[in-house]
mmCIF file of N, CA and C in Angstrom:
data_model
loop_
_atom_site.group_PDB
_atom_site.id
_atom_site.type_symbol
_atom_site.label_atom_id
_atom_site.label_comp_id
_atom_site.label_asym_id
_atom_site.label_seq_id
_atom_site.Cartn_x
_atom_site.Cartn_y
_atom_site.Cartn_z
ATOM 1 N N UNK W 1 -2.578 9.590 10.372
ATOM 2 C CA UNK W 1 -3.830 9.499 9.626
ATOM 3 C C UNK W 1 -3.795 8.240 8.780
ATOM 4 N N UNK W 2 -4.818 8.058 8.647
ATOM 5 C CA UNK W 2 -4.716 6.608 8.005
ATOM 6 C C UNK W 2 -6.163 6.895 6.954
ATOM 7 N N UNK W 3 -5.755 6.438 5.176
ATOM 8 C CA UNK W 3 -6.409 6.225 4.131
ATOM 9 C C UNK W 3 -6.838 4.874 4.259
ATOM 10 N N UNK W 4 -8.864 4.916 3.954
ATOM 11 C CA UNK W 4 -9.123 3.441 3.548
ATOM 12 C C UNK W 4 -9.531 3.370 1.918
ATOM 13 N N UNK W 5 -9.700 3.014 1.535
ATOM 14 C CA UNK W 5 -10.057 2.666 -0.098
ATOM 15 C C UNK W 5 -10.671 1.639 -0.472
ATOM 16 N N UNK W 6 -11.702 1.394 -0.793
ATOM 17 C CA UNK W 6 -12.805 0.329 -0.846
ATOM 18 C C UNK W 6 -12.996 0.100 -2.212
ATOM 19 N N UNK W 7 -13.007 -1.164 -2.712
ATOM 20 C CA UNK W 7 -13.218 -1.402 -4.420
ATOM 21 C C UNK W 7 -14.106 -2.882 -4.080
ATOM 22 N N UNK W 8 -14.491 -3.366 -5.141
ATOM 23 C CA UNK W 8 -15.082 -4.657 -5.523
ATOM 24 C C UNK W 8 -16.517 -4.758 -5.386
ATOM 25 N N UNK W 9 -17.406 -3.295 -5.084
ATOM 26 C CA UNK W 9 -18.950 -3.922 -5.065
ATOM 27 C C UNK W 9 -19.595 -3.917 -6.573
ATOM 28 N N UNK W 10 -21.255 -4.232 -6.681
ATOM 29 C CA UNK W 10 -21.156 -4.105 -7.912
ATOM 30 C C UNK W 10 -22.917 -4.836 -7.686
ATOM 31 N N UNK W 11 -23.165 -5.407 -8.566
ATOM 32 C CA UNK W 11 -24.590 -5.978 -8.537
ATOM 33 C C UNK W 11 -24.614 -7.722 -8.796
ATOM 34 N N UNK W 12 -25.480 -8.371 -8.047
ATOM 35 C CA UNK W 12 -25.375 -9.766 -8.403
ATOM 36 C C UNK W 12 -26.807 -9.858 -7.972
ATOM 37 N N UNK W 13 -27.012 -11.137 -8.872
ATOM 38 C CA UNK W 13 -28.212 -11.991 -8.597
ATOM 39 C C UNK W 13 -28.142 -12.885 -7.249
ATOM 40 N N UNK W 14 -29.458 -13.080 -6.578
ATOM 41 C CA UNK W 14 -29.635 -13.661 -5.465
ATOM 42 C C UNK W 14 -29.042 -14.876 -5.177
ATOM 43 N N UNK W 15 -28.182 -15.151 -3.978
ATOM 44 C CA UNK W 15 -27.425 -16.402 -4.585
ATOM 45 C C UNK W 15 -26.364 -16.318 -4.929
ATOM 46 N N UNK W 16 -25.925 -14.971 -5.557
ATOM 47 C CA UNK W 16 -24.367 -14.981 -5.889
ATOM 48 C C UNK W 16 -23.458 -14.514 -4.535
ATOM 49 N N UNK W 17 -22.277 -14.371 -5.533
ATOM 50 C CA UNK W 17 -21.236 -13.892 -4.087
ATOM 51 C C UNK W 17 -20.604 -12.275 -4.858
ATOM 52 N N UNK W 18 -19.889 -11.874 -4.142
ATOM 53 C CA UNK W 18 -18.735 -10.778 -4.451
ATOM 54 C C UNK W 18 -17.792 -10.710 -3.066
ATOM 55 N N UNK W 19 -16.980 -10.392 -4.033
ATOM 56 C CA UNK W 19 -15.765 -9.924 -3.004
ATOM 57 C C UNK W 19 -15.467 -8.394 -2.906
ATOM 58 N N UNK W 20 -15.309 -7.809 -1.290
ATOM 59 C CA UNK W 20 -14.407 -6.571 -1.472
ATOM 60 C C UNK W 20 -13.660 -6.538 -0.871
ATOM 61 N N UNK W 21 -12.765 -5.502 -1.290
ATOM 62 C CA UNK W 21 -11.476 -5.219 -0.502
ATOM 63 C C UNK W 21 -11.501 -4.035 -0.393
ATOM 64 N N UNK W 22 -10.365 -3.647 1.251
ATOM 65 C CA UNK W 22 -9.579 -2.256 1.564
ATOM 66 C C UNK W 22 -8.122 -2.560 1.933
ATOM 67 N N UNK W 23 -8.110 -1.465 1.350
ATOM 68 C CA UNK W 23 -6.875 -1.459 1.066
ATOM 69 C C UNK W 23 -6.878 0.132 2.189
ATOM 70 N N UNK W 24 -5.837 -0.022 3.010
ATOM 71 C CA UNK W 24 -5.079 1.219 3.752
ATOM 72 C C UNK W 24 -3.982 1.186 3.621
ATOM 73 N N UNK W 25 -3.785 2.749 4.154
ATOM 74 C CA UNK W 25 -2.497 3.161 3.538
ATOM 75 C C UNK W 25 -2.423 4.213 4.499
ATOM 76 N N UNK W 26 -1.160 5.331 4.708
ATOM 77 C CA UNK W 26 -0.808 6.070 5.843
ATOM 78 C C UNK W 26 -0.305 5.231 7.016
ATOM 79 N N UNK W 27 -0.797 5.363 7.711
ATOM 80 C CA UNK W 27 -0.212 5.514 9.466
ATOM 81 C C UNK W 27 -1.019 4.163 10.141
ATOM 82 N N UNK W 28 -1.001 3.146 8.993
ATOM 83 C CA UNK W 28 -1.592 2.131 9.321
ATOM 84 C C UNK W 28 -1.706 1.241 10.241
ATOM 85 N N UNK W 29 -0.440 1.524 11.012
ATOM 86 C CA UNK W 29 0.466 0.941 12.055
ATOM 87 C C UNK W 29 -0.381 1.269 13.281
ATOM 88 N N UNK W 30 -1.081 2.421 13.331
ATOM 89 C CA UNK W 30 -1.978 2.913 14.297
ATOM 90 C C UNK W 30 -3.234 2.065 14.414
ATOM 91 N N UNK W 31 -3.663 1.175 13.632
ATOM 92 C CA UNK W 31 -5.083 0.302 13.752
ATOM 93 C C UNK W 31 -4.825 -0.759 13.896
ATOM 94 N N UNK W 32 -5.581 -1.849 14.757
ATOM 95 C CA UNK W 32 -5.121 -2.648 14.954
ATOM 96 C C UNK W 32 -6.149 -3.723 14.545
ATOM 97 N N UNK W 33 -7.463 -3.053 14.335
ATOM 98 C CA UNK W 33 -8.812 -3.812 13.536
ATOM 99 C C UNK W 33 -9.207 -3.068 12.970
ATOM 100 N N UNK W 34 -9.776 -3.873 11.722
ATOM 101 C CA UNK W 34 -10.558 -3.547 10.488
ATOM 102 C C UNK W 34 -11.481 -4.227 10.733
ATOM 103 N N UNK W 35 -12.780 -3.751 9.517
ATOM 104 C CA UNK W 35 -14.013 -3.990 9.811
ATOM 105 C C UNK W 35 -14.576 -3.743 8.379
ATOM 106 N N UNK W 36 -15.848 -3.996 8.051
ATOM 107 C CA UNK W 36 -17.033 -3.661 7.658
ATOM 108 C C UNK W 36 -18.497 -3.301 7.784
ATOM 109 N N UNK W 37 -18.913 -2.341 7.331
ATOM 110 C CA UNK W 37 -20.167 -1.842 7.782
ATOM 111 C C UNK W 37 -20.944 -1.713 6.805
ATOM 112 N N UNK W 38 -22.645 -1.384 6.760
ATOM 113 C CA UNK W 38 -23.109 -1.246 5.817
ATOM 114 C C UNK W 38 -24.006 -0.943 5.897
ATOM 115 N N UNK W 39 -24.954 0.152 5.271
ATOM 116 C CA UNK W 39 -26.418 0.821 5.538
ATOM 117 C C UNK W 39 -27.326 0.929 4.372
ATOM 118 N N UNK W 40 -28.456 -0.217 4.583
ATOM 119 C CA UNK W 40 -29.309 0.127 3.628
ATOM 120 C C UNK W 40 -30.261 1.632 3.510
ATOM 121 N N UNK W 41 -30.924 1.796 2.778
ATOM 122 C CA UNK W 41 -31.608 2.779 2.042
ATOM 123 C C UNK W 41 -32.978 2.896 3.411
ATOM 124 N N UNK W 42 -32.483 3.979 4.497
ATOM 125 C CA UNK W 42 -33.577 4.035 5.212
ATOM 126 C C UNK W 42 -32.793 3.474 6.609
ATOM 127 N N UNK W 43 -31.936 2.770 6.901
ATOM 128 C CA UNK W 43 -31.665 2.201 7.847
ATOM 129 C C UNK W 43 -30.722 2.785 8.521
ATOM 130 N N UNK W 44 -30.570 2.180 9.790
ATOM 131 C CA UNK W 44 -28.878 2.917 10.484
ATOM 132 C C UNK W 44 -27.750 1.899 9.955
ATOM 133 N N UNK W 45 -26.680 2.454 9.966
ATOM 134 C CA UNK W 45 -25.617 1.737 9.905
ATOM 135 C C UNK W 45 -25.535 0.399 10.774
ATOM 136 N N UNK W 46 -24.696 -0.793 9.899
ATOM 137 C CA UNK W 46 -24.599 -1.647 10.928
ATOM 138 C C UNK W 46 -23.120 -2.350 10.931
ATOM 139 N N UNK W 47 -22.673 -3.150 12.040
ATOM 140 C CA UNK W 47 -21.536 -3.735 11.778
ATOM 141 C C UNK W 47 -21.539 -4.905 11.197
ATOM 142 N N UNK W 48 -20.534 -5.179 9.946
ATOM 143 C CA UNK W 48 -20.971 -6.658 9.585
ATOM 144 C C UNK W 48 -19.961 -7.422 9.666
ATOM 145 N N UNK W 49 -18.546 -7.494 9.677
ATOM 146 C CA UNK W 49 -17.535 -8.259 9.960
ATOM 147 C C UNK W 49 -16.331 -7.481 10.647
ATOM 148 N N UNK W 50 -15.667 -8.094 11.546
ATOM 149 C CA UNK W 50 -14.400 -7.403 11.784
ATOM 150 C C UNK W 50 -12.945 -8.074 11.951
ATOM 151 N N UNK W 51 -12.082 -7.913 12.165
ATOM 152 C CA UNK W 51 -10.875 -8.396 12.205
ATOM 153 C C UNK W 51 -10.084 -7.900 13.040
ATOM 154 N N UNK W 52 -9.572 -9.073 14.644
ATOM 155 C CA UNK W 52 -8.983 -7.771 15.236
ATOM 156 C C UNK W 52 -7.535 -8.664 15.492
ATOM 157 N N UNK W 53 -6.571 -7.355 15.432
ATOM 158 C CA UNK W 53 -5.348 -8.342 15.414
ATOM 159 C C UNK W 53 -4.416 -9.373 14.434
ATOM 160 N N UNK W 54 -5.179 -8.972 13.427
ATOM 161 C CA UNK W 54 -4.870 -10.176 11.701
ATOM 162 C C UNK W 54 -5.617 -10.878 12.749
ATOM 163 N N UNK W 55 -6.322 -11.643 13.199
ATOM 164 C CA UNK W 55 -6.405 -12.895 13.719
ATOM 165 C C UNK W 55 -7.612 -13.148 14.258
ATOM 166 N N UNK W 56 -8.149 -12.715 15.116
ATOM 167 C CA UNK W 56 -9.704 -12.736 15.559
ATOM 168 C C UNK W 56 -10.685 -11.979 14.662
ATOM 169 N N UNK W 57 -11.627 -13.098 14.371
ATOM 170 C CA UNK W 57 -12.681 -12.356 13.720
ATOM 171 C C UNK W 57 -13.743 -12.592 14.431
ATOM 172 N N UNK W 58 -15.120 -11.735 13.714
ATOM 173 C CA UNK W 58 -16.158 -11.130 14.486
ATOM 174 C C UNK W 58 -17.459 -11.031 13.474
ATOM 175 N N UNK W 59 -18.437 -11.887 13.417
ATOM 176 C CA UNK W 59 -19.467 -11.036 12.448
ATOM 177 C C UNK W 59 -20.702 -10.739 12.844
ATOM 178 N N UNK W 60 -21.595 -10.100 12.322
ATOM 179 C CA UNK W 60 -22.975 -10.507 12.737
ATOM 180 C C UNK W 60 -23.521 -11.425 12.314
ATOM 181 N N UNK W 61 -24.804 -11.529 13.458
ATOM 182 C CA UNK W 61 -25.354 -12.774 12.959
ATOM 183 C C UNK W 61 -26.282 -13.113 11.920
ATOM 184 N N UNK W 62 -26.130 -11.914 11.069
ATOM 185 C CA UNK W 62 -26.975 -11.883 9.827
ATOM 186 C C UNK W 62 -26.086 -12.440 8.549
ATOM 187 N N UNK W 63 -25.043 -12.601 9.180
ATOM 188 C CA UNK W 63 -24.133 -12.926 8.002
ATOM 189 C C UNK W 63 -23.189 -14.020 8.189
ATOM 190 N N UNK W 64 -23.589 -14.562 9.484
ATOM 191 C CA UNK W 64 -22.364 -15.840 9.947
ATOM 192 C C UNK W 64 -22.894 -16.413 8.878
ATOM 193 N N UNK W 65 -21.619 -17.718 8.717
ATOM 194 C CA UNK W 65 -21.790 -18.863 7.541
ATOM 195 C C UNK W 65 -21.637 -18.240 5.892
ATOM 196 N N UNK W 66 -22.130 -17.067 5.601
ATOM 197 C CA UNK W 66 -21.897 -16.358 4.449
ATOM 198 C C UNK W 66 -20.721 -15.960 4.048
ATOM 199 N N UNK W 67 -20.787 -15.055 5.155
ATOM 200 C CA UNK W 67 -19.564 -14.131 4.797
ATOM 201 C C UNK W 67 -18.072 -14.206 5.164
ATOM 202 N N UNK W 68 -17.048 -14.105 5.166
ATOM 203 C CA UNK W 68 -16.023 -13.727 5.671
ATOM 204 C C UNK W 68 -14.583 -12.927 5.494
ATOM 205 N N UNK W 69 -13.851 -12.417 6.362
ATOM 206 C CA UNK W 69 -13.222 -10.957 6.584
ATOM 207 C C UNK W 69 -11.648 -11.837 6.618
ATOM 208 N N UNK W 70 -10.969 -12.177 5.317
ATOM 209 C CA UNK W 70 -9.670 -12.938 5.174
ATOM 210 C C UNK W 70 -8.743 -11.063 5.141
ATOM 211 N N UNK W 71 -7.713 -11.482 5.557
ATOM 212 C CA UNK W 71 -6.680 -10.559 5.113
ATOM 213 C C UNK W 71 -5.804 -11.150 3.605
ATOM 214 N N UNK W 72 -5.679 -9.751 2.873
ATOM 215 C CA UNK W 72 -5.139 -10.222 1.500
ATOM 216 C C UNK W 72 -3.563 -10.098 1.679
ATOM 217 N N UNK W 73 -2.980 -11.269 2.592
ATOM 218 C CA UNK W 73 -1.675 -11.487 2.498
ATOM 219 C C UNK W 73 -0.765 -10.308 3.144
ATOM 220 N N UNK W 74 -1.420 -9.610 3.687
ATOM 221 C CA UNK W 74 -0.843 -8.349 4.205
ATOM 222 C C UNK W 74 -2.010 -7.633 5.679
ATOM 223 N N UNK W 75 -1.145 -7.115 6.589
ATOM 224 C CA UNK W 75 -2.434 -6.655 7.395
ATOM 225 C C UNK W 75 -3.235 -5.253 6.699
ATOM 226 N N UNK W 76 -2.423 -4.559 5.905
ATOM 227 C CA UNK W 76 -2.971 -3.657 5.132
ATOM 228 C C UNK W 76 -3.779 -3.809 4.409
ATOM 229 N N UNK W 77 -4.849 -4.784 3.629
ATOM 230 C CA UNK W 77 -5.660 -4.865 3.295
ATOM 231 C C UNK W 77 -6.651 -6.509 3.633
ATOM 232 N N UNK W 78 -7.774 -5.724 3.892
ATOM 233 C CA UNK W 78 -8.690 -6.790 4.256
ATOM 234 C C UNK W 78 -10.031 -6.675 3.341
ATOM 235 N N UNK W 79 -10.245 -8.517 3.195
ATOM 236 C CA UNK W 79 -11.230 -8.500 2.113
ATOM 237 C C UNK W 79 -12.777 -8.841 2.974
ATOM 238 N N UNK W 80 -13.531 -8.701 2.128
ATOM 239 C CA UNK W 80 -14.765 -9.496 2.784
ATOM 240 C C UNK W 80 -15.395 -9.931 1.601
ATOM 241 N N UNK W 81 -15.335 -11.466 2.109
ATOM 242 C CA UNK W 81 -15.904 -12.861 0.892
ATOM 243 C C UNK W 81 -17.447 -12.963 1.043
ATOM 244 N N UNK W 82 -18.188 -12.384 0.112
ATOM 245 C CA UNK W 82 -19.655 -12.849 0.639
ATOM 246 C C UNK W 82 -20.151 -13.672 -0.164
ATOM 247 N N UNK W 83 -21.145 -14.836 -0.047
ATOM 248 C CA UNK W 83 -21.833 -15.646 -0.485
ATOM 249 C C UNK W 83 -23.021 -15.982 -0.049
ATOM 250 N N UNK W 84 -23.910 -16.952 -1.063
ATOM 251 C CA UNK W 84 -25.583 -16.662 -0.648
ATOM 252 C C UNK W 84 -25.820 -15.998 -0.043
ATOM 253 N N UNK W 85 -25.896 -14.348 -1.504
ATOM 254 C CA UNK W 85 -26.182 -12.762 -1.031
ATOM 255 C C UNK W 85 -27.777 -13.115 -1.309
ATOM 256 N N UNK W 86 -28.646 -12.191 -0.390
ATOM 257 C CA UNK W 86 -29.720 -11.707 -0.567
ATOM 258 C C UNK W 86 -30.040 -10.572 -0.834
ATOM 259 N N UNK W 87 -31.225 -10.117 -1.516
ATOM 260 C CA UNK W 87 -31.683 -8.609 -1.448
ATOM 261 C C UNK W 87 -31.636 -7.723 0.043
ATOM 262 N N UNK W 88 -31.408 -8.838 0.986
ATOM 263 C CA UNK W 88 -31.146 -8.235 2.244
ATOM 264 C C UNK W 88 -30.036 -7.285 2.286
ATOM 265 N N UNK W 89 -28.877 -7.947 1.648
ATOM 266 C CA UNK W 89 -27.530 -7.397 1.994
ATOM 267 C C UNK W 89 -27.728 -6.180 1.110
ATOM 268 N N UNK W 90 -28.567 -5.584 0.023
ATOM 269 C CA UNK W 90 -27.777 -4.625 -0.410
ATOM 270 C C UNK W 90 -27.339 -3.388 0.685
ATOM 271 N N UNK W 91 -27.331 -2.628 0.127
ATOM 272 C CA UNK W 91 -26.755 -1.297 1.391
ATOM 273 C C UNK W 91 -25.521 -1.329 0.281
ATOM 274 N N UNK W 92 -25.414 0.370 0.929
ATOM 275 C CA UNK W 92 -23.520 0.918 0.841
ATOM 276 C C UNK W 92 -22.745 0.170 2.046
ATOM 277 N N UNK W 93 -21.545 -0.349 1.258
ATOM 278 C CA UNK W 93 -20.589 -1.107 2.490
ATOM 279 C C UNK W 93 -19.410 0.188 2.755
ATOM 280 N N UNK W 94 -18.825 0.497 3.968
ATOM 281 C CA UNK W 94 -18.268 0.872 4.304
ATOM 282 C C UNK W 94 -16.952 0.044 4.817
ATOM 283 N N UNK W 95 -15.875 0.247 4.486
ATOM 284 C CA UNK W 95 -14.701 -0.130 5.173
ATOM 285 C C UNK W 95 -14.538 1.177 7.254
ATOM 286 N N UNK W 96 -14.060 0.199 7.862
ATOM 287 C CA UNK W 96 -13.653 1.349 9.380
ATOM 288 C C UNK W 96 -11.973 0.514 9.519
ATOM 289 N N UNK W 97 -11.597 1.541 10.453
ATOM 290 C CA UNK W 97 -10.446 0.853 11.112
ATOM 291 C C UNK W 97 -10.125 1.586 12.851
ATOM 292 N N UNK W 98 -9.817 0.830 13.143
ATOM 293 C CA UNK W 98 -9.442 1.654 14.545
ATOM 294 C C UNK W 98 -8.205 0.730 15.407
ATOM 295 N N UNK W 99 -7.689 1.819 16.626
ATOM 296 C CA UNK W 99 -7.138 1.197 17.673
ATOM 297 C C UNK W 99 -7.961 0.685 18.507
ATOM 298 N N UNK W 100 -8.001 -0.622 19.034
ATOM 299 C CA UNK W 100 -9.521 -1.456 19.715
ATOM 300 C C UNK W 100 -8.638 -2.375 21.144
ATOM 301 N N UNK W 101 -9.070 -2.101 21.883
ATOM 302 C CA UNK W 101 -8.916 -3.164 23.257
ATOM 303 C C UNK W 101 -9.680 -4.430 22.662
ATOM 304 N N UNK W 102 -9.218 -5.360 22.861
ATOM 305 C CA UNK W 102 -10.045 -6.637 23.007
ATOM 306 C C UNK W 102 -10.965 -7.036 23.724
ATOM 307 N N UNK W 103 -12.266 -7.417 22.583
ATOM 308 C CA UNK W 103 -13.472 -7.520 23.058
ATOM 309 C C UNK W 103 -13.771 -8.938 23.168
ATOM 310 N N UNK W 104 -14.613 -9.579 23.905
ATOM 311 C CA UNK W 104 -15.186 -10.997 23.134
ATOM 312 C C UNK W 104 -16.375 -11.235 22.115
ATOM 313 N N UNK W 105 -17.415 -10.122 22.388
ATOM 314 C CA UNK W 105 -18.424 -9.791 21.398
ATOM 315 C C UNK W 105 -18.751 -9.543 20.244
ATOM 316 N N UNK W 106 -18.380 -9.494 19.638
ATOM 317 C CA UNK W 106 -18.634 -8.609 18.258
ATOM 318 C C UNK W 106 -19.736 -7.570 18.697
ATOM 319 N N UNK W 107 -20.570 -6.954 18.995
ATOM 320 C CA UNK W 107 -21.192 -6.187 19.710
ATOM 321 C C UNK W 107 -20.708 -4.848 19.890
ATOM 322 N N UNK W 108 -19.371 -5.322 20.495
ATOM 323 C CA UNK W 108 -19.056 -4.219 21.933
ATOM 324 C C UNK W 108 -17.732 -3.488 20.357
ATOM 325 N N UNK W 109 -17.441 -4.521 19.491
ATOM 326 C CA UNK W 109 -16.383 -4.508 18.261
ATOM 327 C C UNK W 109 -16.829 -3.499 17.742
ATOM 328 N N UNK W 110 -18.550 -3.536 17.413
ATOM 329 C CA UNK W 110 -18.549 -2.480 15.964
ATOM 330 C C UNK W 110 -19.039 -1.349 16.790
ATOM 331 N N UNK W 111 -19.222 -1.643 18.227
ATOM 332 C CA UNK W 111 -19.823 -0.228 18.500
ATOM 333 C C UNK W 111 -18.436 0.389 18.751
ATOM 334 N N UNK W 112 -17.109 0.098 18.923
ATOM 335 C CA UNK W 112 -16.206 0.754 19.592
ATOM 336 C C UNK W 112 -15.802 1.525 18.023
ATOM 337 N N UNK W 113 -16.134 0.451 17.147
ATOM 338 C CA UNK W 113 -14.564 0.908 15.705
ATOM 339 C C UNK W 113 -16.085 1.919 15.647
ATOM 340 N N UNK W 114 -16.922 1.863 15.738
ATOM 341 C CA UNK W 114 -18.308 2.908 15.049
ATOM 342 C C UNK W 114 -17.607 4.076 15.129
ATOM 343 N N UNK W 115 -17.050 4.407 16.409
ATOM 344 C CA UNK W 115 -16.700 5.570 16.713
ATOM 345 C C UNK W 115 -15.157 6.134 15.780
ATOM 346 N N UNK W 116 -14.737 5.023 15.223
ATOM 347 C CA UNK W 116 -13.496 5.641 14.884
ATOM 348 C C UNK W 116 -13.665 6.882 13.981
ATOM 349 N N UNK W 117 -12.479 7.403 13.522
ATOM 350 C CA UNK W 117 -12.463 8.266 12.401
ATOM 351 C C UNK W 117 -12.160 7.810 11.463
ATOM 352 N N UNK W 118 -11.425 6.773 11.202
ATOM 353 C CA UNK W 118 -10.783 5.948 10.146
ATOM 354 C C UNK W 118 -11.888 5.038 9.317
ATOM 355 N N UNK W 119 -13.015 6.207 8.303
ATOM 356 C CA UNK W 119 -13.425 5.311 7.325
ATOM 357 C C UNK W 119 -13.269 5.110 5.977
ATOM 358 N N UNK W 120 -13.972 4.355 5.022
ATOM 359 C CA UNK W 120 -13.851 4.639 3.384
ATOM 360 C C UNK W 120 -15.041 5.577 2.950
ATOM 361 N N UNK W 121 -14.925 5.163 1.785
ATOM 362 C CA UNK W 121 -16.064 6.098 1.477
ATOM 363 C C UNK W 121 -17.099 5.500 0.863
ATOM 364 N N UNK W 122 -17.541 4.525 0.858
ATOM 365 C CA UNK W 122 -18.437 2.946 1.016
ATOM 366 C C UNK W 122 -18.506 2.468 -0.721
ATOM 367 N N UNK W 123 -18.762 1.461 -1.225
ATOM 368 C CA UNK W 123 -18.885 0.653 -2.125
ATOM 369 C C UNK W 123 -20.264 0.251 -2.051
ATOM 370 N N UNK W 124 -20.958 0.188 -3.132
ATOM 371 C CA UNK W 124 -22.259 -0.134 -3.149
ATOM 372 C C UNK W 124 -22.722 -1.669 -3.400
ATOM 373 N N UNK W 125 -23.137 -2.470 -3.021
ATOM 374 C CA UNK W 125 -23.990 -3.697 -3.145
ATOM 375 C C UNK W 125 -25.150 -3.948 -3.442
ATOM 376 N N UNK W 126 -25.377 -4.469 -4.604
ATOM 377 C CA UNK W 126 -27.160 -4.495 -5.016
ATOM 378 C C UNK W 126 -26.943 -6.372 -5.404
ATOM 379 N N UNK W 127 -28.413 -6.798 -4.793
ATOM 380 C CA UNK W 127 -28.507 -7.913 -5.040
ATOM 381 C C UNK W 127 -29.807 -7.963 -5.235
ATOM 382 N N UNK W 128 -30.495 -8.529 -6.344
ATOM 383 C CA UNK W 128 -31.682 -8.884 -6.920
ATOM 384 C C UNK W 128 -32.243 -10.266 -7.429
#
């Protein structure tokens, strides 16, 4: 089993940035990508960055150039750097993790980790 733990959301003005992080813990050894997700008020969930392998990353295209999914010096926790946030981005962010075959898409990424069991319990983002 594997614990995720999500910290760093919070509220910013349009234009700003924030950082979050997860941090896992347990049986971590079992995932081999991390990710982020996030669902505004009314919407379905979506995938917004992933990480597969420490090494390949993946985002959508709502967020290329903005955002990005660094590991904090460890494969056990992964951050996501966002900048020139919009009122678009708010939503609850979710941390996922899963065991993943290699994809080339990001696509085929968040629909596979979608399915995992391995989530947080989301961090909130408000941007105004």
């Amino acid at each position: 089993h594997v614990q995720l733990v999500e910290s760093g959301g919070g509220s910013v003005d349009a234009g700003g940035s924030l950082r979050l992080s997860c941090a896992a813990s347990g049986y971590s050894s079992i995932v081999n990508c991390m990710g982020w997700y996030r669902q505004g008020i009314g919407e379905e969930r979506e995938g917004v960055a992933a990480i597969y392998g420490g090494i390949t990353t993946y985002y959508d295209d709502s967020v290329k150039g903005r955002f990005t999914i660094p590991l904090d010096g460890t494969k056990n926790t992964v951050l996501l750097q966002m900048k020139s946030l919009t009122p678009e981005d708010t939503a609850q962010y979710y941390c996922a993790a899963g065991w993943l075959r290699y994809y080339s898409r990001e696509a085929a990424v968040f629909d596979d980790m979608g399915t995992s069991n391995f989530w947080g319990q989301w961090t909130q983002v408000t941007v105004s």
